[in-house]
C-alpha cells in the first residue's frame, strides 16, 4: 500500500489543507537557527482534526549544526511522537554527511526518534551516506520524473517526491501503521503489504493555466548540476511571441569559479537540441550570494526577454543557465539545466 503525500510551507498560497488533497502531509517547521514557518502549526492542527498523518521537517542551512538541531527540536516539541521528523539536506545546507549524521544522532538522543533524511537523488551520488544508512536512518528522496529514481547507499526509500507541480507531491511506501512507526518508534520497518518502489509509476502533472505555471515556477527548488546551483524565477510569455526568463546561478563552493559572461540557452524539452541562446546582464542578487555563502560578486542573476515567434507553435522548451568565458556563450564554466519545468510555445 502507498499513501499520497503533499508537503507544504509558507511558500504555498492557501493555508487550508483542503486545497491540497492527500492521504498524509509534511510541513516545513523550521530553517536554520531563527526561522519558524508560521504556516506549520495551523497546517498541523488541520491535519490532526481531519485524521490525516503528518510530519514536520527542518531545512538545514549553513549555520552551526548543534544550534539548529536544538532549535528544530525545541519548536517541534508538540509534534514529537505524533508526526514524522525530517532533516532537509540540500542547497547551502549541505555541510557534509558527517555533520548530517551528528544532527540525526542528536535528534534521536533527545527525542528517541530517528528522523528521515530528505535529499535529491543526484546528491546520493555526490556524497557518502553509508554511515547514515548503517545507522538505520530512512530516506525521503526527490526526483521529478515518472519512474522511481536510481538511488545509492539505501536499497529503498520511505518516500519519493516526484513533482513540484502545482505543489510538492510524494508517494509514501507504506500504510498509516508504517507512518506511525516512523513517527513514534523511529524503527524503519516497512509494512507487510508495502509496494515495491520499482513498480510505481506516476504521470507528471502539467499546469493547466498560466497562473498554475507561474506558481509552479515560483515554488520550484534550486537545481544542482556540476559545480553550481541555479533557480528559475520567471518563465512565461511576456508578449506575443516573446518569452521572459529570469533566475540565478551561483557556484556551489564559496570560492568557486564563475564564468565572465551570463547566457540563457533555450532547449527543446526532452532533447539535447539547442534552439537559441541569449546573453544576459548580470543582475545583482545579494540574497543569493548570502544564502550560498559565496565569496565572489553578487551579479548572479539573469533576466532576458527573447523573441521565439519563429519557433514552431506547440514546441516545448526548457532552459540552461550558463556562465562562460567566451562572449559568444561558449567555454562554459557553469551549466545548470532546469529540465523539470517547461513552457509550451
Coordinates of N, CA and C in Angstrom, one line a residue, residues 26-192:
X26 N 3.3 16.6 4.9 CA 4.6 17.0 5.5 C 4.6 18.5 5.5
X27 N 5.0 19.1 6.6 CA 5.0 20.6 6.7 C 6.4 21.1 7.1
X28 N 6.8 22.2 6.6 CA 8.1 22.8 7.0 C 7.9 23.5 8.3
X29 N 8.8 23.1 9.3 CA 8.7 23.7 10.6 C 9.7 24.8 10.9
X30 N 10.9 24.5 10.5 CA 12.0 25.5 10.9 C 13.1 25.5 9.8
X31 N 13.9 26.5 9.8 CA 15.1 26.6 9.0 C 16.2 27.3 9.7
X32 N 17.4 26.7 9.7 CA 18.5 27.4 10.3 C 18.3 27.5 11.8
X33 N 18.7 28.6 12.4 CA 18.6 28.8 13.9 C 17.6 29.8 14.3
X34 N 16.9 30.4 13.3 CA 16.0 31.5 13.7 C 14.6 31.5 13.0
X35 N 14.4 30.7 11.9 CA 13.2 30.8 11.2 C 12.2 29.7 11.6
X36 N 11.0 30.1 12.0 CA 9.9 29.2 12.2 C 8.8 29.5 11.2
X37 N 8.4 28.5 10.5 CA 7.4 28.7 9.5 C 6.0 28.9 10.1
X38 N 5.4 30.1 9.9 CA 4.2 30.5 10.5 C 3.0 29.6 10.1
X39 N 3.1 29.0 8.9 CA 2.0 28.1 8.4 C 2.0 26.8 9.1
X40 N 3.2 26.4 9.7 CA 3.3 25.0 10.2 C 2.2 24.6 11.2
X41 N 2.1 25.3 12.3 CA 1.2 24.8 13.3 C -0.3 24.8 12.8
X42 N -0.7 25.9 12.1 CA -2.1 25.8 11.6 C -2.3 24.6 10.6
X43 N -1.3 24.3 9.8 CA -1.4 23.1 9.0 C -1.5 21.8 9.8
X44 N -0.6 21.7 10.8 CA -0.6 20.5 11.7 C -2.0 20.3 12.3
X45 N -2.5 21.4 12.9 CA -3.8 21.3 13.6 C -4.9 20.9 12.7
X46 N -4.9 21.3 11.4 CA -5.9 20.9 10.4 C -5.7 19.4 10.1
X47 N -4.5 19.0 10.0 CA -4.2 17.6 9.7 C -4.7 16.7 10.8
X48 N -4.4 17.1 12.1 CA -4.9 16.3 13.2 C -6.4 16.3 13.2
X49 N -7.1 17.4 13.0 CA -8.5 17.5 13.0 C -9.1 16.6 12.0
X50 N -8.5 16.5 10.8 CA -9.0 15.7 9.7 C -8.6 14.2 9.8
X51 N -7.8 13.9 10.8 CA -7.4 12.5 11.0 C -6.3 12.1 10.0
X52 N -5.5 13.0 9.4 CA -4.5 12.7 8.5 C -3.1 12.6 9.1
X53 N -2.3 11.6 8.8 CA -1.0 11.5 9.3 C -0.2 12.7 8.8
X54 N 0.8 13.2 9.6 CA 1.6 14.3 9.2 C 3.0 14.2 9.7
X55 N 3.9 15.0 9.2 CA 5.2 15.1 9.7 C 5.7 16.5 9.5
X56 N 6.9 16.8 10.1 CA 7.5 18.2 10.1 C 8.9 18.0 9.7
X57 N 9.4 19.1 9.0 CA 10.8 19.0 8.6 C 11.6 20.3 8.9
X58 N 12.9 20.1 9.1 CA 13.8 21.2 9.3 C 14.7 21.4 8.1
X59 N 14.7 22.6 7.5 CA 15.6 22.9 6.4 C 16.9 23.4 6.9
X60 N 17.9 22.5 6.7 CA 19.3 22.8 7.2 C 19.9 23.9 6.4
X61 N 20.5 24.9 7.1 CA 21.3 25.9 6.4 C 22.8 25.8 6.8
X62 N 23.6 26.8 6.6 CA 25.0 26.7 6.8 C 25.4 27.1 8.2
X63 N 24.5 27.3 9.1 CA 24.9 27.7 10.5 C 25.2 26.5 11.3
X64 N 25.6 26.8 12.6 CA 26.1 25.7 13.5 C 25.1 24.6 13.6
X65 N 25.5 23.4 13.4 CA 24.6 22.2 13.3 C 24.0 21.9 14.6
X66 N 24.7 22.1 15.7 CA 24.1 21.7 17.0 C 23.0 22.8 17.4
X67 N 23.3 24.0 17.1 CA 22.3 25.1 17.5 C 21.0 24.9 16.7
X68 N 21.1 24.6 15.4 CA 19.9 24.5 14.6 C 19.2 23.2 14.9
X69 N 19.9 22.1 15.2 CA 19.3 20.9 15.6 C 18.4 21.1 16.8
X70 N 19.0 21.8 17.8 CA 18.2 22.0 19.1 C 17.1 23.0 18.8
X71 N 17.3 23.9 17.9 CA 16.2 24.8 17.5 C 15.0 24.1 16.9
X72 N 15.3 23.1 16.1 CA 14.3 22.3 15.5 C 13.5 21.5 16.5
X73 N 14.3 20.8 17.4 CA 13.7 20.0 18.5 C 12.8 20.9 19.4
X74 N 13.3 22.0 19.7 CA 12.5 22.9 20.6 C 11.2 23.3 20.0
X75 N 11.2 23.6 18.7 CA 10.0 24.1 18.0 C 9.1 23.0 17.6
X76 N 9.6 21.7 17.6 CA 8.8 20.6 17.2 C 8.3 19.8 18.4
X77 N 8.5 20.3 19.6 CA 8.1 19.6 20.8 C 6.7 19.0 20.8
X78 N 5.8 19.8 20.3 CA 4.4 19.4 20.3 C 4.1 18.3 19.3
X79 N 5.0 18.1 18.4 CA 4.7 17.1 17.3 C 5.5 15.8 17.5
X80 N 6.4 15.8 18.4 CA 7.3 14.6 18.6 C 6.4 13.4 19.1
X81 N 6.6 12.3 18.5 CA 5.7 11.1 18.8 C 4.4 11.1 18.1
X82 N 4.1 12.2 17.4 CA 2.8 12.3 16.7 C 3.1 12.3 15.1
X83 N 4.1 13.0 14.7 CA 4.4 13.1 13.3 C 5.9 12.7 13.0
X84 N 6.1 12.4 11.8 CA 7.4 12.1 11.3 C 8.4 13.3 11.4
X85 N 9.6 13.1 11.8 CA 10.6 14.2 11.8 C 11.5 14.0 10.6
X86 N 11.9 15.1 10.0 CA 12.8 15.0 8.8 C 13.8 16.1 8.8
X87 N 15.0 15.8 8.4 CA 16.0 16.8 8.1 C 16.2 17.0 6.6
X88 N 16.0 18.2 6.1 CA 16.1 18.6 4.7 C 17.5 18.9 4.3
X89 N 18.2 18.1 3.6 CA 19.6 18.2 3.3 C 19.8 18.6 1.8
X90 N 19.9 19.9 1.5 CA 20.1 20.3 0.2 C 20.7 21.7 0.1
X91 N 21.0 22.2 -1.1 CA 21.5 23.5 -1.3 C 22.6 23.9 -0.4
X92 N 22.5 25.1 0.2 CA 23.6 25.6 1.1 C 23.6 25.0 2.4
X93 N 22.7 24.1 2.7 CA 22.7 23.3 4.0 C 23.6 22.1 4.0
X94 N 24.2 21.8 2.8 CA 25.0 20.6 2.7 C 26.4 20.8 3.3
X95 N 26.4 20.6 4.6 CA 27.7 20.8 5.4 C 28.5 19.5 5.4
X96 N 28.0 18.4 4.7 CA 28.7 17.1 4.7 C 27.9 16.1 5.5
X97 N 28.0 14.9 5.1 CA 27.2 13.8 5.7 C 27.6 13.5 7.1
X98 N 28.9 13.8 7.4 CA 29.3 13.7 8.8 C 28.5 14.6 9.8
X99 N 28.4 15.8 9.4 CA 27.6 16.8 10.2 C 26.1 16.3 10.2
X100 N 25.6 15.9 9.0 CA 24.2 15.4 8.9 C 24.0 14.3 9.9
X101 N 24.9 13.3 10.0 CA 24.7 12.2 10.9 C 24.7 12.7 12.4
X102 N 25.5 13.7 12.7 CA 25.5 14.2 14.1 C 24.2 14.8 14.4
X103 N 23.6 15.5 13.4 CA 22.3 16.1 13.6 C 21.2 15.0 13.9
X104 N 21.3 14.0 13.0 CA 20.3 12.9 13.2 C 20.5 12.2 14.5
X105 N 21.7 12.0 14.9 CA 22.0 11.3 16.2 C 21.5 12.1 17.4
X106 N 21.7 13.4 17.3 CA 21.3 14.3 18.3 C 19.8 14.3 18.5
X107 N 19.1 14.3 17.4 CA 17.6 14.2 17.4 C 17.2 12.9 18.1
X108 N 17.8 11.8 17.7 CA 17.5 10.5 18.4 C 17.8 10.5 19.8
X109 N 18.9 11.1 20.2 CA 19.3 11.1 21.6 C 18.3 11.9 22.5
X110 N 17.8 13.0 21.9 CA 17.0 13.9 22.7 C 15.5 13.6 22.6
X111 N 15.1 12.8 21.5 CA 13.7 12.6 21.3 C 13.3 11.1 21.3
X112 N 14.3 10.2 21.1 CA 14.1 8.8 20.9 C 13.6 8.5 19.5
X113 N 13.6 9.4 18.6 CA 13.0 9.2 17.3 C 14.1 9.3 16.2
X114 N 14.1 8.4 15.3 CA 15.0 8.5 14.1 C 14.4 9.3 13.0
X115 N 14.9 10.5 12.8 CA 14.4 11.3 11.7 C 14.8 10.7 10.3
X116 N 14.0 11.1 9.3 CA 14.3 10.8 7.9 C 15.3 11.8 7.3
X117 N 16.0 11.4 6.3 CA 16.8 12.4 5.5 C 16.0 12.7 4.2
X118 N 15.8 14.0 3.9 CA 15.3 14.4 2.6 C 16.4 14.9 1.8
X119 N 16.6 14.4 0.6 CA 17.6 15.0 -0.3 C 17.2 14.6 -1.8
X120 N 17.9 15.2 -2.7 CA 17.7 14.8 -4.1 C 18.4 13.6 -4.5
X121 N 17.9 12.8 -5.4 CA 18.6 11.6 -5.9 C 20.0 11.8 -6.3
X122 N 20.2 13.0 -7.0 CA 21.6 13.3 -7.5 C 22.6 13.4 -6.4
X123 N 22.1 13.9 -5.2 CA 23.0 14.2 -4.1 C 23.6 12.8 -3.6
X124 N 22.8 11.8 -3.7 CA 23.2 10.4 -3.2 C 24.5 9.9 -4.0
X125 N 24.7 10.5 -5.2 CA 25.8 10.1 -5.9 C 27.0 11.1 -5.8
X126 N 26.8 12.1 -5.0 CA 27.8 13.1 -4.8 C 28.5 13.1 -3.5
X127 N 27.8 12.4 -2.5 CA 28.3 12.3 -1.1 C 28.1 10.9 -0.6
X128 N 28.9 10.6 0.4 CA 28.8 9.2 1.0 C 27.9 9.2 2.2
X129 N 26.8 8.5 2.0 CA 25.8 8.4 3.1 C 25.8 7.1 3.8
X130 N 26.9 6.3 3.6 CA 27.0 4.9 4.1 C 26.8 4.8 5.6
X131 N 27.4 5.7 6.4 CA 27.3 5.6 7.8 C 25.9 6.0 8.3
X132 N 25.2 6.8 7.6 CA 23.8 7.2 7.9 C 22.9 6.0 7.6
X133 N 23.2 5.3 6.5 CA 22.4 4.1 6.2 C 22.7 3.0 7.2
X134 N 23.9 2.8 7.6 CA 24.3 1.8 8.5 C 23.6 2.0 9.9
X135 N 23.4 3.3 10.2 CA 22.7 3.6 11.5 C 21.2 3.5 11.4
X136 N 20.7 3.1 10.2 CA 19.3 2.8 10.0 C 18.4 4.1 10.0
X137 N 18.9 5.1 9.4 CA 18.1 6.3 9.2 C 17.5 6.2 7.8
X138 N 16.2 6.5 7.7 CA 15.4 6.3 6.4 C 15.6 7.5 5.5
X139 N 15.2 7.3 4.2 CA 15.4 8.2 3.1 C 14.0 8.7 2.6
X140 N 14.0 10.0 2.3 CA 12.9 10.6 1.5 C 13.6 11.3 0.4
X141 N 13.4 10.7 -0.8 CA 14.2 11.1 -2.0 C 13.4 12.0 -2.9
X142 N 14.0 13.0 -3.5 CA 13.3 13.8 -4.5 C 13.9 13.6 -5.9
X143 N 13.1 13.3 -6.9 CA 13.5 13.2 -8.3 C 12.2 13.4 -9.1
X144 N 12.2 14.5 -9.9 CA 11.0 14.9 -10.6 C 11.0 14.1 -12.0
X145 N 10.4 12.9 -11.9 CA 10.4 12.1 -13.1 C 9.2 11.1 -12.9
X146 N 9.0 10.3 -14.0 CA 7.8 9.4 -14.0 C 8.1 8.0 -13.3
X147 N 9.3 7.6 -13.2 CA 9.7 6.4 -12.5 C 10.5 6.6 -11.3
X148 N 10.5 5.7 -10.3 CA 11.3 5.8 -9.1 C 12.8 5.9 -9.6
X149 N 13.5 6.9 -9.0 CA 14.9 7.1 -9.5 C 15.9 6.1 -9.0
X150 N 17.0 6.1 -9.7 CA 18.1 5.3 -9.3 C 18.7 5.9 -8.0
X151 N 18.9 5.1 -7.0 CA 19.5 5.7 -5.7 C 20.7 4.9 -5.3
X152 N 21.4 5.5 -4.4 CA 22.7 4.9 -3.9 C 22.7 4.8 -2.4
X153 N 23.4 3.9 -1.8 CA 23.6 3.7 -0.4 C 22.4 3.0 0.2
X154 N 21.2 3.6 0.1 CA 19.9 3.0 0.5 C 19.5 2.0 -0.6
X155 N 18.8 0.9 -0.1 CA 18.2 0.0 -1.1 C 16.8 0.4 -1.5
X156 N 16.2 1.2 -0.6 CA 14.8 1.7 -0.9 C 14.6 3.0 -0.2
X157 N 13.5 3.6 -0.4 CA 13.2 4.9 0.3 C 11.8 4.8 1.0
X158 N 11.7 5.5 2.0 CA 10.4 5.6 2.7 C 9.4 6.4 1.9
X159 N 9.9 7.4 1.2 CA 9.0 8.3 0.4 C 9.8 8.9 -0.8
X160 N 9.0 9.2 -1.8 CA 9.6 9.7 -3.1 C 8.8 11.0 -3.5
X161 N 9.5 12.1 -3.6 CA 8.9 13.3 -4.1 C 9.1 13.4 -5.6
X162 N 8.0 13.3 -6.3 CA 8.1 13.1 -7.8 C 7.7 14.3 -8.6
X163 N 7.2 15.4 -8.0 CA 6.9 16.6 -8.7 C 6.7 17.7 -7.8
X164 N 6.9 18.9 -8.4 CA 6.6 20.2 -7.6 C 5.5 20.9 -8.3
X165 N 4.8 20.3 -9.2 CA 3.7 21.0 -10.0 C 2.4 20.4 -9.6
X166 N 1.4 21.2 -9.2 CA 1.4 22.6 -8.9 C 2.0 22.9 -7.5
X167 N 2.2 21.8 -6.7 CA 2.9 21.8 -5.4 C 3.6 20.5 -5.2
X168 N 4.4 20.4 -4.2 CA 5.2 19.2 -4.0 C 4.3 18.0 -3.6
X169 N 4.5 16.9 -4.4 CA 3.7 15.7 -4.2 C 4.6 14.5 -4.1
X170 N 4.2 13.6 -3.3 CA 5.0 12.4 -2.9 C 4.2 11.1 -2.9
X171 N 5.0 10.0 -2.9 CA 4.4 8.7 -2.6 C 5.1 8.2 -1.4
X172 N 4.4 7.8 -0.4 CA 4.9 7.1 0.8 C 4.7 5.6 0.7
X173 N 5.8 4.9 0.9 CA 5.7 3.4 0.6 C 5.4 2.7 1.9
X174 N 4.1 2.7 2.2 CA 3.6 2.0 3.4 C 2.2 2.5 3.7
X175 N 1.6 2.0 4.8 CA 0.3 2.5 5.1 C 0.3 3.4 6.4
X176 N -0.8 3.7 7.0 CA -0.8 4.5 8.2 C 0.0 3.9 9.3
X177 N 0.0 2.6 9.5 CA 0.7 2.0 10.5 C 2.2 2.2 10.3
X178 N 2.7 2.1 9.0 CA 4.1 2.3 8.7 C 4.5 3.8 9.1
X179 N 3.6 4.7 8.7 CA 3.8 6.1 9.0 C 3.9 6.3 10.5
X180 N 3.1 5.7 11.3 CA 3.1 5.8 12.7 C 4.4 5.2 13.3
X181 N 4.9 4.1 12.7 CA 6.1 3.5 13.2 C 7.3 4.5 13.1
X182 N 7.3 5.2 11.9 CA 8.4 6.2 11.8 C 8.2 7.4 12.8
X183 N 7.0 7.7 13.0 CA 6.7 8.9 13.9 C 6.9 8.6 15.4
X184 N 6.7 7.4 15.8 CA 6.7 7.0 17.2 C 8.0 6.3 17.7
X185 N 8.3 5.2 17.0 CA 9.4 4.4 17.5 C 10.7 4.8 16.7
X186 N 10.6 5.3 15.5 CA 11.7 5.6 14.7 C 12.3 4.3 14.1
X187 N 11.7 3.2 14.3 CA 12.2 2.0 13.6 C 11.7 1.9 12.2
X188 N 12.6 1.8 11.3 CA 12.2 1.8 9.9 C 11.7 0.5 9.4
X189 N 10.6 0.0 9.8 CA 10.1 -1.3 9.4 C 9.0 -1.1 8.4
X190 N 9.1 -1.6 7.2 CA 8.1 -1.4 6.1 C 6.9 -2.2 6.5
X191 N 5.8 -1.8 5.9 CA 4.5 -2.5 6.0 C 4.6 -3.8 5.3
X192 N 3.9 -4.9 5.8 CA 4.0 -6.2 5.2 C 3.4 -6.2 3.8

